Coordinates of C-alpha atoms in Angstrom, one line a residue:
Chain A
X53 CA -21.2 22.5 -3.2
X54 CA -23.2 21.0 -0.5
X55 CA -20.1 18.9 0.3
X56 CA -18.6 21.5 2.1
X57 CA -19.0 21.0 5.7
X58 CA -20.5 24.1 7.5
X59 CA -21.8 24.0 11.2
X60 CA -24.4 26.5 10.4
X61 CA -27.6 25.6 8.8
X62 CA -28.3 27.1 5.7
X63 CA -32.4 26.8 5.3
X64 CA -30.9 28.0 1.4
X65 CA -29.8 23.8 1.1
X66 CA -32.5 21.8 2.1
X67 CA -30.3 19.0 1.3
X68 CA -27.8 20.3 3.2
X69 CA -29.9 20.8 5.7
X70 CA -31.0 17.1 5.6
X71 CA -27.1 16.1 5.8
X72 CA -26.5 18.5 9.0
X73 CA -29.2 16.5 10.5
X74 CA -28.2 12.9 9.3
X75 CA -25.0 13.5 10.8
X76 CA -26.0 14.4 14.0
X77 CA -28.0 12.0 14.4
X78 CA -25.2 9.1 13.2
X79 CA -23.1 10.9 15.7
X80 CA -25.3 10.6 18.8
X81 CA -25.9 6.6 17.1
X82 CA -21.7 6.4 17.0
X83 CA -21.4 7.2 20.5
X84 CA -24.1 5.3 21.7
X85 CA -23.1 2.6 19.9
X86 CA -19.3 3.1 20.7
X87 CA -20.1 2.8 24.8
X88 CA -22.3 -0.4 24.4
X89 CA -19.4 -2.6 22.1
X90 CA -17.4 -0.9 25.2
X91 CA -19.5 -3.3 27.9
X92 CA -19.3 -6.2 29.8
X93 CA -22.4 -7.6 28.8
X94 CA -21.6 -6.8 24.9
X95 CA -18.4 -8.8 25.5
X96 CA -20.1 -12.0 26.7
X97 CA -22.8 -11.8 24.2
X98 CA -19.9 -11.8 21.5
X99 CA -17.8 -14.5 23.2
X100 CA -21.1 -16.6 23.3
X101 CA -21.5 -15.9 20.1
X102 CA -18.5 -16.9 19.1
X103 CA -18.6 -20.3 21.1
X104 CA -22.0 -21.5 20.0
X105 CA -20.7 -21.0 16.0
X106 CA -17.8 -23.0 16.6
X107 CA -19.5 -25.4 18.7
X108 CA -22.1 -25.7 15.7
X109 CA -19.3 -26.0 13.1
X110 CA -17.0 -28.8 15.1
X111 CA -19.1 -31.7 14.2
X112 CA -18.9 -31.1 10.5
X113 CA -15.9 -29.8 10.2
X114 CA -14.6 -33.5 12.0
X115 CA -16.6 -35.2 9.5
X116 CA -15.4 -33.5 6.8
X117 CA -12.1 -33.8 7.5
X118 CA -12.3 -37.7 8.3
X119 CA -14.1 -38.0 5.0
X120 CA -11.5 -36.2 2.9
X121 CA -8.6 -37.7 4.8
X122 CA -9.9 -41.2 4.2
X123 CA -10.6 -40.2 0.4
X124 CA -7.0 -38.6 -0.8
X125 CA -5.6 -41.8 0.9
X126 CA -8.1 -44.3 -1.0
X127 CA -6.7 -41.6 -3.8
X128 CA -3.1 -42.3 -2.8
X129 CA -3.3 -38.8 -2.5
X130 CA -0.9 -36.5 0.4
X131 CA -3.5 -35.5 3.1
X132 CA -3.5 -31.7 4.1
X133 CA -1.6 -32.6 7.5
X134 CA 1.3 -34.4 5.2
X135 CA 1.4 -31.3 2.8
X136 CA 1.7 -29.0 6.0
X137 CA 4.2 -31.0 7.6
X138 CA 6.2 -31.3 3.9
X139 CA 6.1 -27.4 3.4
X140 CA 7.7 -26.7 7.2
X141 CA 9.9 -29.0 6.4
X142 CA 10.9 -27.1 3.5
X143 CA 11.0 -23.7 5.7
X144 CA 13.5 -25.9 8.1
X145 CA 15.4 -26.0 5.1
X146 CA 15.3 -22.4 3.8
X147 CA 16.4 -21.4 7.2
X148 CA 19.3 -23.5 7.5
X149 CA 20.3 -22.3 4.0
X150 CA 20.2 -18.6 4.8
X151 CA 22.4 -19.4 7.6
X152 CA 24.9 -21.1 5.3
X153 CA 24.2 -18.4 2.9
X154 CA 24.9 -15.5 5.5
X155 CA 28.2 -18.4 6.9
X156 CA 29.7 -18.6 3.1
X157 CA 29.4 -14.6 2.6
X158 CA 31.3 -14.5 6.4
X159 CA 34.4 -17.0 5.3
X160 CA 34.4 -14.9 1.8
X161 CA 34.9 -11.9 3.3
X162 CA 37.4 -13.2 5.8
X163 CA 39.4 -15.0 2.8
X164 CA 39.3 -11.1 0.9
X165 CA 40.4 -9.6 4.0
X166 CA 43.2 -12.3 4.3
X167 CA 44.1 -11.7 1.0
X168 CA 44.4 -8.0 1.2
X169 CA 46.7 -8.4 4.0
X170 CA 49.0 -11.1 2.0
X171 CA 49.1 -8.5 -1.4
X172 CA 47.3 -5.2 -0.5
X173 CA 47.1 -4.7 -4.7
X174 CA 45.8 -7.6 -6.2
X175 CA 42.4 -7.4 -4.6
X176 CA 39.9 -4.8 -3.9
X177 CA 37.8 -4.6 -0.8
X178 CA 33.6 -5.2 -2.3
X179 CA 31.9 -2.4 -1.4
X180 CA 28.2 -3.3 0.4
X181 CA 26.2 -4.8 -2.1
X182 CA 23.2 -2.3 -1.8
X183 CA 25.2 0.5 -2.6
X184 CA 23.8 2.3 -5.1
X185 CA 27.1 3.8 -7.0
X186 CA 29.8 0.8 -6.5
X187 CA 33.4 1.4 -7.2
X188 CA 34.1 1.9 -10.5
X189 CA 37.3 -0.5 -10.1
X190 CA 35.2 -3.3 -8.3
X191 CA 36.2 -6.5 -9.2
X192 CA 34.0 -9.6 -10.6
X193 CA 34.7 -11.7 -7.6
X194 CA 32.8 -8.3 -5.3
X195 CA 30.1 -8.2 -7.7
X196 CA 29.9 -12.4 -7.1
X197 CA 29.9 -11.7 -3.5
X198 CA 25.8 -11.0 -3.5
X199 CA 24.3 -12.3 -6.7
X200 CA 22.6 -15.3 -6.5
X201 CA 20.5 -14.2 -3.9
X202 CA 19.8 -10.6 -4.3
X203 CA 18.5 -8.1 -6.6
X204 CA 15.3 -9.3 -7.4
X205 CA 13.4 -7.3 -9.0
X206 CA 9.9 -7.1 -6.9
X207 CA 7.5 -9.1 -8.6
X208 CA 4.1 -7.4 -9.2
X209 CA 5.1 -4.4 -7.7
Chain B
X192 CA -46.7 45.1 10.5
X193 CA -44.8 43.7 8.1
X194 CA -41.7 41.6 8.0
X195 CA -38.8 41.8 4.8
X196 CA -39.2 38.5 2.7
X197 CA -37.6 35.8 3.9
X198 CA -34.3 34.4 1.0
X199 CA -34.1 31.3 2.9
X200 CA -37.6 30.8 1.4
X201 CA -37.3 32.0 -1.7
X202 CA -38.3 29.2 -4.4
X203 CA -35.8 30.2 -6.8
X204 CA -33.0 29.8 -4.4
X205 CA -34.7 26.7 -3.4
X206 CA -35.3 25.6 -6.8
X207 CA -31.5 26.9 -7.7
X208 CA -29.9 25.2 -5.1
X209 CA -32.3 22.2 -5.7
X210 CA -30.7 21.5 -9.5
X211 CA -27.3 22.7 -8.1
X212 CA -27.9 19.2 -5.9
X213 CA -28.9 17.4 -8.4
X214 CA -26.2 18.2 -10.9
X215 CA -23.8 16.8 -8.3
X216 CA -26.1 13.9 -7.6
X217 CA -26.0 13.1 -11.3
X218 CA -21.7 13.5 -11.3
X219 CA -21.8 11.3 -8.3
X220 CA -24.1 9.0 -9.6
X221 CA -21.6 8.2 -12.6
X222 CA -18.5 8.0 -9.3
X223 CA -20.1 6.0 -8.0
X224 CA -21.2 3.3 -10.5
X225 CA -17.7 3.1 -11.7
X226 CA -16.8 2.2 -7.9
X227 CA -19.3 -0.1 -7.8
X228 CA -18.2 -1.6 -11.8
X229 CA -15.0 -1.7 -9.9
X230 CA -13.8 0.2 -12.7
X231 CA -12.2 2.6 -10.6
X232 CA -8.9 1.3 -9.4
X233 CA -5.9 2.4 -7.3
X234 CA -2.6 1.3 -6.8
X235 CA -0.9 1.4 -3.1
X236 CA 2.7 0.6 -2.4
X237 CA 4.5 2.3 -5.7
X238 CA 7.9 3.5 -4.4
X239 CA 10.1 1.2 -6.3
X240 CA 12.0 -1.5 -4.4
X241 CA 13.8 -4.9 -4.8
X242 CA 13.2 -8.1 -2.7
X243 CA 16.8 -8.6 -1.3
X244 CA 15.9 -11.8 1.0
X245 CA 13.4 -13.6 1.7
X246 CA 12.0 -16.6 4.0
X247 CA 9.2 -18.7 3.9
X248 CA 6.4 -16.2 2.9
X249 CA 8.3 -13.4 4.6
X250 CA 10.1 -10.8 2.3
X251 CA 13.0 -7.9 2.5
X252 CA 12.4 -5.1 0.7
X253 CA 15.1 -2.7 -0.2
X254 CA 13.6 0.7 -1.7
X255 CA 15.6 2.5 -4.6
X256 CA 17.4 5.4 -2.6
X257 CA 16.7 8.8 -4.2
X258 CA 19.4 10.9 -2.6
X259 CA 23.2 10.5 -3.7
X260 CA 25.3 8.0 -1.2
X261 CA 27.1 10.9 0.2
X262 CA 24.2 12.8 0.9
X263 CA 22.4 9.6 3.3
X264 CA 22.4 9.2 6.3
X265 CA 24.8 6.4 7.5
X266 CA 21.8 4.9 9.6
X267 CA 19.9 2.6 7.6
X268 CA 16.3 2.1 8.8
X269 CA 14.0 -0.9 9.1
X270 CA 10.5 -0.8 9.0
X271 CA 8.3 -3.5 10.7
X272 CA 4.8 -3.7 10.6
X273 CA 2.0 -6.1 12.0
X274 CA 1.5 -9.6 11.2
X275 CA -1.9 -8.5 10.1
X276 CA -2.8 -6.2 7.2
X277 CA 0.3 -5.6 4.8
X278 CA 2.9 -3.3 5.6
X279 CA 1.9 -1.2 2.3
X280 CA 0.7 1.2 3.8
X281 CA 4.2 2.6 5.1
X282 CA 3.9 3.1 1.3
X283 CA 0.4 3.8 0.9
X284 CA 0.3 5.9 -2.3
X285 CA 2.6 8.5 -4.1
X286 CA 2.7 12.3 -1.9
X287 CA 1.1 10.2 1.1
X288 CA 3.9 7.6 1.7
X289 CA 5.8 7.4 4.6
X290 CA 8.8 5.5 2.7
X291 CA 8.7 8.5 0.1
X292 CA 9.0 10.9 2.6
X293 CA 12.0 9.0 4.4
X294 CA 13.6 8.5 1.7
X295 CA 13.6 12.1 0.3
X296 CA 15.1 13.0 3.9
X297 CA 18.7 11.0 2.5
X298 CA 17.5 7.5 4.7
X299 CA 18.3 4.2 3.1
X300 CA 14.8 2.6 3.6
X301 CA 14.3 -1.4 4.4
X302 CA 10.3 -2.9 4.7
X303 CA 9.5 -6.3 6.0
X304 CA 6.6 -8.0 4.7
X305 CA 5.7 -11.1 6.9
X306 CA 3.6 -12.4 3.9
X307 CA 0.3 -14.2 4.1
X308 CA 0.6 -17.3 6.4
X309 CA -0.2 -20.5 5.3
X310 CA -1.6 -23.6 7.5
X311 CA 1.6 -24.4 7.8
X312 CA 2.6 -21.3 9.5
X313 CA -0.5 -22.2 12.0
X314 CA 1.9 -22.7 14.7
X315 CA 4.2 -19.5 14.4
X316 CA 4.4 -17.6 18.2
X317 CA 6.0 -14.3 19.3
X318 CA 8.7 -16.3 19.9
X319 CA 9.5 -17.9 16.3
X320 CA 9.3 -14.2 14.8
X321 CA 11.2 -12.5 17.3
X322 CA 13.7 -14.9 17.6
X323 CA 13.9 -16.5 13.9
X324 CA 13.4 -14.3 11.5
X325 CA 14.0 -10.8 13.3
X326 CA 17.5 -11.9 13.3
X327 CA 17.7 -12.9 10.1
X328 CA 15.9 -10.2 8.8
X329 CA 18.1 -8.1 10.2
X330 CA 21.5 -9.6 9.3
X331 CA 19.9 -9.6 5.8
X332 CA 19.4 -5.7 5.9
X333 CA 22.7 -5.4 7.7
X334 CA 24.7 -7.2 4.9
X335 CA 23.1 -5.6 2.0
X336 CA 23.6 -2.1 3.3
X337 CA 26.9 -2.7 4.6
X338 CA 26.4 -0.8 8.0
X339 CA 26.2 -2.6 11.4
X340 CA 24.2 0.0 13.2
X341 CA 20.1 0.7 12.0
X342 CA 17.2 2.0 13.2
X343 CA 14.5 -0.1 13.7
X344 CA 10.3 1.3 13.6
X345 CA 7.8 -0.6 14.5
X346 CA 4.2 0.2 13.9
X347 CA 1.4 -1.8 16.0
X348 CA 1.8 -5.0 16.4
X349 CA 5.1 -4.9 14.6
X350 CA 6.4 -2.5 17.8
X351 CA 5.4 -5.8 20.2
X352 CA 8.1 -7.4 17.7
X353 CA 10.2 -4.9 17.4
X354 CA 10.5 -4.2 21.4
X355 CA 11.1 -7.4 22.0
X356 CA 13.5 -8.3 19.6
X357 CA 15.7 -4.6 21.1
X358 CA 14.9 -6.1 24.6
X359 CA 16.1 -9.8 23.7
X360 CA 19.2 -8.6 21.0
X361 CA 20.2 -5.5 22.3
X362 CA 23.9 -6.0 21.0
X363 CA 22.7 -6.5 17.6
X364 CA 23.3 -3.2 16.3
X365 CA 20.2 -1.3 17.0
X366 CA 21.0 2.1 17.1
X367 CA 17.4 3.5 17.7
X368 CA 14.1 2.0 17.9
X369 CA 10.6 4.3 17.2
X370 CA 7.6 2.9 18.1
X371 CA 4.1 3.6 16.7
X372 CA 0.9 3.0 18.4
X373 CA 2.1 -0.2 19.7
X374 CA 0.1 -2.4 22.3
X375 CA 2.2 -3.2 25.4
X376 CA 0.6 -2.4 28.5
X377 CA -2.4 -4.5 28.8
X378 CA -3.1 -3.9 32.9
X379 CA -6.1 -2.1 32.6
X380 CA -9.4 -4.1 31.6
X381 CA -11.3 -1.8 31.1
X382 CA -9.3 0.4 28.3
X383 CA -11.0 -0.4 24.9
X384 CA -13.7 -2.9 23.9
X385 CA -10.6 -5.5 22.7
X386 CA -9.2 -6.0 26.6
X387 CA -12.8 -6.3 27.6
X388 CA -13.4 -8.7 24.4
X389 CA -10.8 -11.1 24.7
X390 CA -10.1 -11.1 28.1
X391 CA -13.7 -12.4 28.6
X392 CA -14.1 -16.4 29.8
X393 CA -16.2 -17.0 26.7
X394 CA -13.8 -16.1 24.2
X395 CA -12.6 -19.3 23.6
X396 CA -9.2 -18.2 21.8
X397 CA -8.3 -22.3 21.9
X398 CA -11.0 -23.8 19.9
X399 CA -10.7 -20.8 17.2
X400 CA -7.6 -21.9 16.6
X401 CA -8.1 -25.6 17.2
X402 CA -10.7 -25.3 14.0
X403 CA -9.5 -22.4 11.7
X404 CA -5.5 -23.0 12.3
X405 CA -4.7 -19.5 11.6
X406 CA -7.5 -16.5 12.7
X407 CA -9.1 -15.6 9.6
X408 CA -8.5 -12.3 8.5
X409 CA -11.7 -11.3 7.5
X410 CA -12.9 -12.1 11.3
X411 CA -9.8 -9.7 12.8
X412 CA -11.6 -7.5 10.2
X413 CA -15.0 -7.7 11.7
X414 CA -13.7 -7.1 15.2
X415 CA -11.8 -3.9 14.2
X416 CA -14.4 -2.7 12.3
X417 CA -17.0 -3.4 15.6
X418 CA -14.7 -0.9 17.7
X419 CA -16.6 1.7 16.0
X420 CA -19.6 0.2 13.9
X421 CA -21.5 3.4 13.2
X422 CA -18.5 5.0 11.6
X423 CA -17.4 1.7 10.1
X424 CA -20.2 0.5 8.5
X425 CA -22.3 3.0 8.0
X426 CA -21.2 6.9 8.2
X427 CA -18.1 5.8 6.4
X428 CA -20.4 5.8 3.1
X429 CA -22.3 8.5 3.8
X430 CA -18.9 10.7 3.8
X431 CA -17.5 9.0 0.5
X432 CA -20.9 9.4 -1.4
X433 CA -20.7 13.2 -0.1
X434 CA -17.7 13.6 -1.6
X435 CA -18.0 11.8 -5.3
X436 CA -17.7 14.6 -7.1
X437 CA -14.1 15.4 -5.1
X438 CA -11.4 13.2 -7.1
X439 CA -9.1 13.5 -4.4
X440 CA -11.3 12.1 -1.6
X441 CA -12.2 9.4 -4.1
X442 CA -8.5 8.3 -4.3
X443 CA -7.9 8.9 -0.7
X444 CA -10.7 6.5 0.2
X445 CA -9.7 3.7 -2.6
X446 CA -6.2 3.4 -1.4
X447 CA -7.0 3.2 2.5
X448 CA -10.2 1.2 1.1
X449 CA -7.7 -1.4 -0.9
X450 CA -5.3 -1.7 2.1
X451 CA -8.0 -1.9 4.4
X452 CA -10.2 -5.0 2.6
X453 CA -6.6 -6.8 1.5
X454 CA -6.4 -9.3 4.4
X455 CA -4.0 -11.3 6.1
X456 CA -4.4 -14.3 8.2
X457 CA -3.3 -13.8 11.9
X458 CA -1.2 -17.0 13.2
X459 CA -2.8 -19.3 15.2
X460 CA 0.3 -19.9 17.6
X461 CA 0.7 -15.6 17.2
X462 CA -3.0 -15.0 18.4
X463 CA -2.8 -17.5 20.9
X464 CA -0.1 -15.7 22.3
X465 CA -1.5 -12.4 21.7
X466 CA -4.8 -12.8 23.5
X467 CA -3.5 -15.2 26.3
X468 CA 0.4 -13.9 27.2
X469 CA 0.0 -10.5 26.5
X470 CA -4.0 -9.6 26.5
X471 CA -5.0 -11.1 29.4
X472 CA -1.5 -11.8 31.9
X473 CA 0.4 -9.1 30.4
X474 CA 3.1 -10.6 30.8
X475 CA 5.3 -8.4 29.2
X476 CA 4.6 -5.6 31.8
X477 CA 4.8 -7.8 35.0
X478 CA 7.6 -9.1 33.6
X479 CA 7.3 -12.6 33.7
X480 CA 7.3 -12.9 30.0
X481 CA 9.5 -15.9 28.5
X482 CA 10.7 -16.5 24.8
X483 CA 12.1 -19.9 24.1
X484 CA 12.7 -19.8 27.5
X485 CA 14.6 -16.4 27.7
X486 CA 13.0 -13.6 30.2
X487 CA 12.2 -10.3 28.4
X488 CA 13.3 -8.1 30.6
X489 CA 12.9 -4.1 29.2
X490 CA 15.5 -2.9 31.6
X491 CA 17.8 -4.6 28.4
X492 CA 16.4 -2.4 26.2
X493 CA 19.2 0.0 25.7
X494 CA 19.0 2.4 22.2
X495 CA 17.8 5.7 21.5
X496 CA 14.1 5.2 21.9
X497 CA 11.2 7.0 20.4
X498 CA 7.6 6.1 21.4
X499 CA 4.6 7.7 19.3
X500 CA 1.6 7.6 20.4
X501 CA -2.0 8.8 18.7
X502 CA -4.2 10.5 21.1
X503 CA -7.4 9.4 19.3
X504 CA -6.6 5.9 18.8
X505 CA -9.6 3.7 19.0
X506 CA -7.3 0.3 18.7
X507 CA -4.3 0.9 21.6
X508 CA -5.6 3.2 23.7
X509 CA -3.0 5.5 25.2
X510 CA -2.6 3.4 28.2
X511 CA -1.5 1.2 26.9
X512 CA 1.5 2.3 25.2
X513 CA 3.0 5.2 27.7
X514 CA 3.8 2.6 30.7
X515 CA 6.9 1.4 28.8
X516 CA 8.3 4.7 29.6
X517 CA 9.4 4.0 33.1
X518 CA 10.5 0.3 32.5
X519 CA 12.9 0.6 29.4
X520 CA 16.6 1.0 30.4
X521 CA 17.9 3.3 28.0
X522 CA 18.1 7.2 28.9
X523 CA 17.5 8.6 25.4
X524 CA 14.2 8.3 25.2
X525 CA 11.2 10.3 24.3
X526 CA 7.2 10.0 24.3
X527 CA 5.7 11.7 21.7
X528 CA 2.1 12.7 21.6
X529 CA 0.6 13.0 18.1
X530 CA -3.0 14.0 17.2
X531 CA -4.6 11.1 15.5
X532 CA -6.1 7.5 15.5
X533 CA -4.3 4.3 15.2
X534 CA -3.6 4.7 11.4
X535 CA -4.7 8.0 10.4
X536 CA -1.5 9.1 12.5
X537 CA 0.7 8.3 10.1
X538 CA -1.3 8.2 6.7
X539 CA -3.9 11.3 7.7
X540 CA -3.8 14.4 5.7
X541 CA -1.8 16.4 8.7
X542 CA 0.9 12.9 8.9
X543 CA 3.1 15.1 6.6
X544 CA 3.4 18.3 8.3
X545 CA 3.6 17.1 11.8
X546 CA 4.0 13.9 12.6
X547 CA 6.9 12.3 9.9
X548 CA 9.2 15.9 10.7
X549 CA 8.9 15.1 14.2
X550 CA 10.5 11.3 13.7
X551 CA 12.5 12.4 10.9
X552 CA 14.0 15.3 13.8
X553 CA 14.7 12.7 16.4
X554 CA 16.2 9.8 14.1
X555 CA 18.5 12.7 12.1
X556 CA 20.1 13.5 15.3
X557 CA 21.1 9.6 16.0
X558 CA 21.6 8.5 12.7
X559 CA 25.2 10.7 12.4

């Protein structure tokens, strides 16, 4: 198996022998190469680079964007600046939500806790929703406690 | 005078070791075509787990414990990683999986996955992740797993995240906070070919994002890949086509090959940040950082903290990761030097002998 990696030539594995000096030489290239992307100059040839394409591509990325907006509302179409601002309007939301999510599980635990105080034997303490092994005597309202949101199987996974 | 014949040039050990090459030229060859057929696939990320929140594109992963609840260790832990790439490869594939291992060790393991932004994310900073959803993320963790103190580990960019969110939160029940390979110390220009590249006048971070909204993945791609270009784009092959005929390798190389090529958009507001706030004022360090008009100060940073760092790591030099040492305000707190580059660390063949045991050591003790 010439895939085995030994320092030593063997003039027995002329392909071998080929590798040992392919890799030398793409080492010496790697390190040569590795000092140069590792220079001032190779910086400023990449951030020129990277200028002059988006220079080149501002023109007709503006027309094609006034083109397109002027179409979809011809269209009576949303343009992609209304769908943007619709779907962070929609994270606004989600975030407000999982605070009253996180607000509602707070008062429900305070309202159990209140309760266990008034009659210690009419409700049981939910255990923590991701434990793997609840308490066999766990009521319905515990198992409530974290349903709707959680337990989702990961999709695709 | 005469000389004993030489086997080196022997024909029929020439000729014999000839065929021998082209018998595994031939297996290769049929490797190889499959690869290209993409006939050969791989999955990455197989530990079972359940989404137990989620925000916007950003998801909570719980992972099915494998240890009995009486056996775990009371400390649940968080995983963060960047907001490029996907955090699978904490998970990367079954017996090289950092989550497998953890959890075999009787942790209760969470996983953020930020998602792929959308042009609606465009405008995400440091300061909308560290400040909305870290919290929320964690009071997500800290609700299912019923425990109020967790360890938080932050790999890359995801240890920016996570140090800031210890520095800005401390009282938010983080117990300990390991950091791998993370970029904080930018001070020195000259440390790595990304300071020099994006601290450069032409890089014109503004327009980028002015046109693209969010930095296209496949050009974060390119500038990775361009740290080492040889090895990258070239020597890279050479090694896998050496190895055809060696399943393992083959595997090994598909599942760091589908993480690698799977990826994510960085966020326009995120990279602006990145390249201007931390890259080239490094603001962090001189401390004159400012998140929703909060200072970061480090001296808050106050848990049991672990920093890892990879002594061959192309991406975050050294340099830039050691400074926090001296600046953090907590006592317990250790640097640990690992052999390795920026990934390889923790996914490398060796990652499971000597760098996991190491943090599993250091967490066991803190998470009684």
């Amino acid at each position: 198996m010439t895939n085995t990696r030994n320092d030593a030539l063997d003039p027995t594995d002329p392909v071998g022998a080929w590798r040992t000096m392919r890799d030398a030489n793409l080492d010496a290239w790697a390190k040569g190469m590795a000092t140069m992307v590792n220079t001032e100059s190779f910086s400023k040839a990449l951030g020129i680079q990277l200028d002059t394409m988006l220079a080149a591509s501002a023109p007709m990325q503006k027309m094609v964007s006034q083109y397109m907006e002027s179409y979809l509302a011809q269209a009576s179409m949303p343009s992609r600046a209304e769908v943007i601002s619709l779907a962070q309007r929609m994270t606004n939301i989600e975030m407000r939500l999982d605070d009253m999510d996180a607000r509602l599980d707070d008062i429900l635990f305070a309202v159990r806790a209140l309760a266990t105080v008034q009659s210690p034997t009419s409700v049981v303490d939910a255990p923590p929703a991701g434990d793997a092994t609840p308490e066999p005597d766990a009521t319905p309202e515990s198992e409530e406690k974290s349903a709707p949101r959680r337990g989702r199987k990961a999709a695709g996974e | 005078m005469t000389t004993a014949p030489n086997s080196a040039l022997d024909p029929e050990v020439l000729t014999k070791r000839f065929f021998e090459e082209f018998d595994r030229l031939t297996k290769s060859s049929d490797t190889f075509s499959k690869l290209a057929a993409n006939r050969l696939d791989i999955q990455i990320g197989l530990t079972p787990k359940t989404v137990i929140w989620s925000l916007n594109k950003a998801k909570l992963y719980h992972f099915t414990p494998v240890v009995p609840p009486e056996q775990r260790h009371p400390v649940p832990i968080l995983l963060i990683f960047a907001l490029i790439n996907r955090p699978d490869i904490f998970d990367l594939r079954p017996g090289n999986s950092f989550v497998e291992y953890l959890l075999s060790q009787g942790y209760d393991v969470y996983m953020l996955d930020w998602g792929r932004p959308g042009l609606e994310d465009a405008h995400y900073n440091f300061d909308d992740y560290v400040l909305e959803y870290m919290p929320r993320v964690v009071r997500a963790a800290q609700r299912h797993s019923g425990k109020r103190d967790f360890s938080l580990v932050g790999w890359c960019i995801g240890a920016m995240i996570t140090t800031l969110y210890a520095t800005m939160r401390p009282d938010d029940g983080i117990r300990n906070l390991v950091l791998l390979t993370a970029p904080l110390d930018f001070a020195d220009k000259n440390a790595g070919p990304f300071n020099r590249w994006l601290t450069t006048e032409f890089y014109n971070v503004d327009e980028l994002i002015r046109q693209h909204g969010n930095v296209p993945g496949s050009m974060i791609d390119y500038g990775s890949k361009m740290l080492k270009p040889v090895e990258n784009f070239i020597s890279s092959y050479f090694k896998l086509w050496d190895n055809l005929d060696n399943p393992a390798v083959v595997e090994s190389y598909m599942a760091m090959n589908k993480w690698v090529t799977d990826l994510v958009d960085f966020p326009g507001g995120a990279f602006r940040q990145w390249v201007v706030e931390f890259y080239r004022e490094n603001r962090l360090m001189e401390g004159t950082l400012k998140l929703r008009g909060e200072k970061v100060d480090l001296r808050n940073l106050r848990c049991n903290f672990l920093n890892v760092i990879a002594d061959k790591d192309h991406i975050v030099p050294t340099c830039q990761s050691v400074t926090i040492m001296d600046k953090v305000g907590t006592r317990d707190k250790l640097l640990l030097h690992m052999r390795g580059g920026h990934i390889g660390m923790m996914v490398g063949s060796g990652a499971n002998k000597r760098v996991w045991p190491q943090i599993d050591g250091w967490l066991k003790k803190r998470s009684v």
